[in-house]
GROMACS .gro file of C-alpha atoms in nm:
model
  210
    1MET     CA    1   3.003  -2.576   4.579
    2LYS     CA    2   2.716  -2.688   4.360
    3PHE     CA    3   2.470  -2.488   4.574
    4VAL     CA    4   2.680  -2.172   4.537
    5LEU     CA    5   2.693  -2.219   4.159
    6ILE     CA    6   2.313  -2.247   4.140
    7ILE     CA    7   2.269  -1.923   4.339
    8PHE     CA    8   2.520  -1.747   4.114
    9LEU     CA    9   2.336  -1.854   3.797
   10ASN     CA   10   2.003  -1.742   3.942
   11LEU     CA   11   2.148  -1.401   4.021
   12ILE     CA   12   2.267  -1.367   3.660
   13LEU     CA   13   1.922  -1.463   3.534
   14ILE     CA   14   1.749  -1.210   3.760
   15SER     CA   15   1.987  -0.933   3.654
   16ASN     CA   16   1.920  -1.008   3.286
   17VAL     CA   17   1.544  -0.993   3.339
   18PHE     CA   18   1.566  -0.654   3.512
   19GLY     CA   19   1.817  -0.536   3.255
   20GLN     CA   20   1.565  -0.599   2.975
   21THR     CA   21   1.293  -0.392   3.141
   22LYS     CA   22   1.185  -0.115   2.903
   23THR     CA   23   1.254   0.240   3.007
   24LYS     CA   24   0.931   0.417   3.091
   25ILE     CA   25   0.853   0.705   2.857
   26THR     CA   26   0.771   1.023   3.040
   27SER     CA   27   0.635   1.357   2.920
   28GLN     CA   28   0.633   1.717   3.034
   29CYS     CA   29   0.426   2.017   2.941
   30THR     CA   30   0.683   2.287   2.870
   31GLU     CA   31   0.459   2.572   2.757
   32TRP     CA   32   0.102   2.699   2.790
   33ASN     CA   33  -0.188   2.462   2.863
   34CYS     CA   34  -0.154   2.088   2.792
   35ILE     CA   35  -0.482   1.992   2.957
   36ASN     CA   36  -0.748   2.198   2.781
   37GLY     CA   37  -0.618   2.456   2.539
   38LYS     CA   38  -0.306   2.506   2.332
   39GLY     CA   39   0.027   2.382   2.462
   40LYS     CA   40   0.363   2.224   2.400
   41LYS     CA   41   0.451   1.881   2.533
   42VAL     CA   42   0.786   1.703   2.515
   43TRP     CA   43   0.839   1.329   2.568
   44SER     CA   44   1.151   1.151   2.688
   45ASN     CA   45   1.172   0.953   2.362
   46GLY     CA   46   1.216   1.274   2.161
   47ARG     CA   47   0.855   1.334   2.060
   48VAL     CA   48   0.745   1.700   2.051
   49TYR     CA   49   0.388   1.819   2.004
   50ILE     CA   50   0.260   2.174   1.971
   51GLY     CA   51  -0.112   2.223   1.937
   52ASP     CA   52  -0.455   2.173   2.085
   53PHE     CA   53  -0.528   1.961   2.392
   54LYS     CA   54  -0.853   1.830   2.536
   55ASN     CA   55  -0.866   1.641   2.866
   56GLY     CA   56  -0.490   1.603   2.851
   57LEU     CA   57  -0.491   1.440   2.505
   58ARG     CA   58  -0.386   1.579   2.168
   59ASP     CA   59  -0.720   1.684   2.025
   60GLY     CA   60  -0.786   1.949   1.763
   61ASN     CA   61  -0.508   2.070   1.536
   62GLY     CA   62  -0.136   2.037   1.597
   63ILE     CA   63   0.216   1.952   1.486
   64ASN     CA   64   0.386   1.632   1.603
   65GLU     CA   65   0.752   1.546   1.540
   66ILE     CA   66   0.937   1.225   1.630
   67ASN     CA   67   1.234   1.034   1.485
   68GLY     CA   68   1.244   1.250   1.174
   69HIS     CA   69   0.872   1.217   1.098
   70ARG     CA   70   0.651   1.527   1.100
   71TYR     CA   71   0.272   1.537   1.107
   72GLU     CA   72   0.061   1.850   1.086
   73GLY     CA   73  -0.315   1.828   1.099
   74ASP     CA   74  -0.618   1.705   1.289
   75TRP     CA   75  -0.623   1.495   1.607
   76LYS     CA   76  -0.896   1.322   1.803
   77GLU     CA   77  -0.843   1.172   2.150
   78GLY     CA   78  -0.468   1.144   2.102
   79LYS     CA   79  -0.481   0.988   1.755
   80LEU     CA   80  -0.443   1.111   1.397
   81ASN     CA   81  -0.802   1.161   1.285
   82GLY     CA   82  -0.929   1.393   1.015
   83GLN     CA   83  -0.725   1.582   0.758
   84GLY     CA   84  -0.347   1.603   0.781
   85LYS     CA   85  -0.006   1.592   0.620
   86MET     CA   86   0.266   1.345   0.718
   87THR     CA   87   0.623   1.390   0.600
   88TYR     CA   88   0.818   1.072   0.668
   89LYS     CA   89   1.188   1.054   0.743
   90SER     CA   90   1.238   0.869   0.411
   91GLY     CA   91   1.102   1.170   0.219
   92LYS     CA   92   0.767   1.009   0.145
   93VAL     CA   93   0.474   1.249   0.194
   94TYR     CA   94   0.106   1.171   0.248
   95GLU     CA   95  -0.158   1.440   0.255
   96GLY     CA   96  -0.519   1.347   0.305
   97GLN     CA   97  -0.762   1.179   0.540
   98TRP     CA   98  -0.664   0.984   0.853
   99LYS     CA   99  -0.843   0.755   1.095
  100ASP     CA  100  -0.693   0.595   1.408
  101ASN     CA  101  -0.334   0.688   1.315
  102LYS     CA  102  -0.357   0.538   0.966
  103GLU     CA  103  -0.415   0.669   0.615
  104ASN     CA  104  -0.789   0.614   0.564
  105GLY     CA  105  -0.997   0.786   0.298
  106HIS     CA  106  -0.897   1.005   0.007
  107GLY     CA  107  -0.541   1.132  -0.013
  108LYS     CA  108  -0.222   1.175  -0.210
  109MET     CA  109   0.108   0.993  -0.151
  110THR     CA  110   0.431   1.104  -0.316
  111TRP     CA  111   0.770   0.932  -0.312
  112PRO     CA  112   1.123   1.072  -0.353
  113ASN     CA  113   1.167   0.865  -0.671
  114GLY     CA  114   0.898   1.071  -0.849
  115HIS     CA  115   0.609   0.826  -0.818
  116SER     CA  116   0.275   0.943  -0.680
  117TYR     CA  117  -0.070   0.807  -0.601
  118LEU     CA  118  -0.397   0.996  -0.570
  119GLY     CA  119  -0.703   0.810  -0.454
  120GLU     CA  120  -0.858   0.600  -0.182
  121HIS     CA  121  -0.671   0.448   0.114
  122LYS     CA  122  -0.765   0.194   0.378
  123ASN     CA  123  -0.550   0.118   0.684
  124LYS     CA  124  -0.234   0.261   0.523
  125TYR     CA  125  -0.289   0.074   0.194
  126ARG     CA  126  -0.384   0.196  -0.153
  127HIS     CA  127  -0.729   0.045  -0.152
  128GLY     CA  128  -1.027   0.134  -0.371
  129GLN     CA  129  -1.017   0.361  -0.675
  130GLY     CA  130  -0.710   0.566  -0.759
  131LYS     CA  131  -0.446   0.683  -1.003
  132TYR     CA  132  -0.079   0.590  -0.975
  133ASP     CA  133   0.172   0.799  -1.172
  134PHE     CA  134   0.515   0.652  -1.248
  135ALA     CA  135   0.823   0.869  -1.285
  136ASP     CA  136   0.873   0.755  -1.647
  137GLY     CA  137   0.534   0.897  -1.755
  138ALA     CA  138   0.330   0.578  -1.732
  139PHE     CA  139   0.017   0.575  -1.515
  140TYR     CA  140  -0.249   0.335  -1.396
  141VAL     CA  141  -0.610   0.430  -1.326
  142GLY     CA  142  -0.840   0.179  -1.165
  143SER     CA  143  -0.906  -0.044  -0.870
  144TRP     CA  144  -0.660  -0.128  -0.590
  145GLU     CA  145  -0.645  -0.374  -0.305
  146LYS     CA  146  -0.376  -0.359  -0.036
  147ASN     CA  147  -0.129  -0.161  -0.252
  148LYS     CA  148  -0.176  -0.384  -0.558
  149LYS     CA  149  -0.365  -0.333  -0.882
  150HIS     CA  150  -0.673  -0.548  -0.832
  151GLY     CA  151  -0.994  -0.523  -1.035
  152LYS     CA  152  -1.073  -0.327  -1.350
  153GLY     CA  153  -0.821  -0.068  -1.465
  154GLU     CA  154  -0.617   0.089  -1.743
  155LEU     CA  155  -0.240   0.109  -1.766
  156THR     CA  156  -0.106   0.379  -1.999
  157LEU     CA  157   0.257   0.324  -2.103
  158PRO     CA  158   0.506   0.607  -2.177
  159SER     CA  159   0.458   0.532  -2.548
  160GLY     CA  160   0.089   0.612  -2.519
  161GLU     CA  161  -0.021   0.251  -2.554
  162ILE     CA  162  -0.320   0.173  -2.329
  163ILE     CA  163  -0.364  -0.167  -2.170
  164LYS     CA  164  -0.717  -0.226  -2.042
  165GLY     CA  165  -0.838  -0.521  -1.844
  166THR     CA  166  -0.889  -0.687  -1.512
  167TRP     CA  167  -0.601  -0.712  -1.266
  168LYS     CA  168  -0.525  -0.945  -0.980
  169ASN     CA  169  -0.235  -0.905  -0.735
  170ASP     CA  170  -0.066  -0.647  -0.963
  171LYS     CA  171  -0.091  -0.866  -1.276
  172ARG     CA  172  -0.333  -0.839  -1.566
  173ILE     CA  173  -0.554  -1.141  -1.618
  174LYS     CA  174  -0.525  -1.250  -1.980
  175LYS     CA  175  -0.847  -1.372  -2.132
  176VAL     CA  176  -0.823  -1.701  -2.323
  177ALA     CA  177  -1.052  -1.727  -2.626
  178LYS     CA  178  -1.301  -2.011  -2.608
  179ILE     CA  179  -1.295  -2.222  -2.925
  180ASP     CA  180  -1.574  -2.455  -3.032
  181PRO     CA  181  -1.386  -2.759  -3.178
  182LYS     CA  182  -1.669  -2.843  -3.420
  183LYS     CA  183  -1.684  -2.491  -3.566
  184TYR     CA  184  -1.304  -2.480  -3.583
  185TRP     CA  185  -1.277  -2.791  -3.798
  186GLU     CA  186  -1.573  -2.694  -4.016
  187GLY     CA  187  -1.411  -2.354  -4.076
  188ALA     CA  188  -1.077  -2.515  -4.166
  189LEU     CA  189  -1.242  -2.749  -4.422
  190ASN     CA  190  -1.444  -2.467  -4.584
  191CYS     CA  191  -1.136  -2.245  -4.596
  192PHE     CA  192  -0.944  -2.516  -4.783
  193LYS     CA  193  -1.235  -2.589  -5.017
  194TYR     CA  194  -1.295  -2.233  -5.133
  195THR     CA  195  -0.950  -2.074  -5.117
  196ASN     CA  196  -0.748  -1.990  -5.430
  197ASN     CA  197  -0.419  -1.970  -5.243
  198PRO     CA  198  -0.133  -2.118  -5.452
  199ILE     CA  199  -0.009  -2.322  -5.156
  200LYS     CA  200  -0.350  -2.487  -5.117
  201GLN     CA  201  -0.234  -2.831  -5.229
  202SER     CA  202   0.061  -2.824  -4.992
  203GLN     CA  203  -0.193  -2.817  -4.709
  204ARG     CA  204  -0.368  -3.130  -4.836
  205PRO     CA  205  -0.196  -3.371  -4.588
  206TYR     CA  206  -0.321  -3.166  -4.294
  207ILE     CA  207  -0.676  -3.140  -4.427
  208ASP     CA  208  -0.694  -3.514  -4.496
  209GLN     CA  209  -0.632  -3.572  -4.125
  210LEU     CA  210  -0.946  -3.380  -4.024
   0.00000   0.00000   0.00000
């Protein structure tokens, strides 16, 4: 009985392993030339590409649609390389330079909430110099690192107020004034000695402590 139970459990384990095997994605050229030329290819996962092919790979200019995302632009050896526009399912749109399927180089990203960024990108991140416009009218111009304000920049508020400085991880670094203790106390004593302020004598207890 125990032997039969062991065999039964092993069969369940084997069936689960085979059941988790990923379905192989297949593709079919449905129109024209998908080897060298212009063609249309359809994949079993829903991807559709219409455009240039070279040695059986997407290479040249073409339109690719999958899962609600749409890319139109340059390709190189089956990857997004060059200039192109990607409209994401979320409504976000990037138009600019690409390298190895990622936003790399100069480009503009816009979001459905009204925000936008124009500047340098690296591996899908805002990275380098660029301008970020907020929907409320505020904007930041300066240095970026991995989608965060990082380095020298200026933030202009909707009121028109400009905040300049150095940023780190999206926060402005506040400079702390360096005070020379000796000069501070000498200045306080001289100020008390020569001032004609009516409340001068009320400050006497503090001065006597210096």
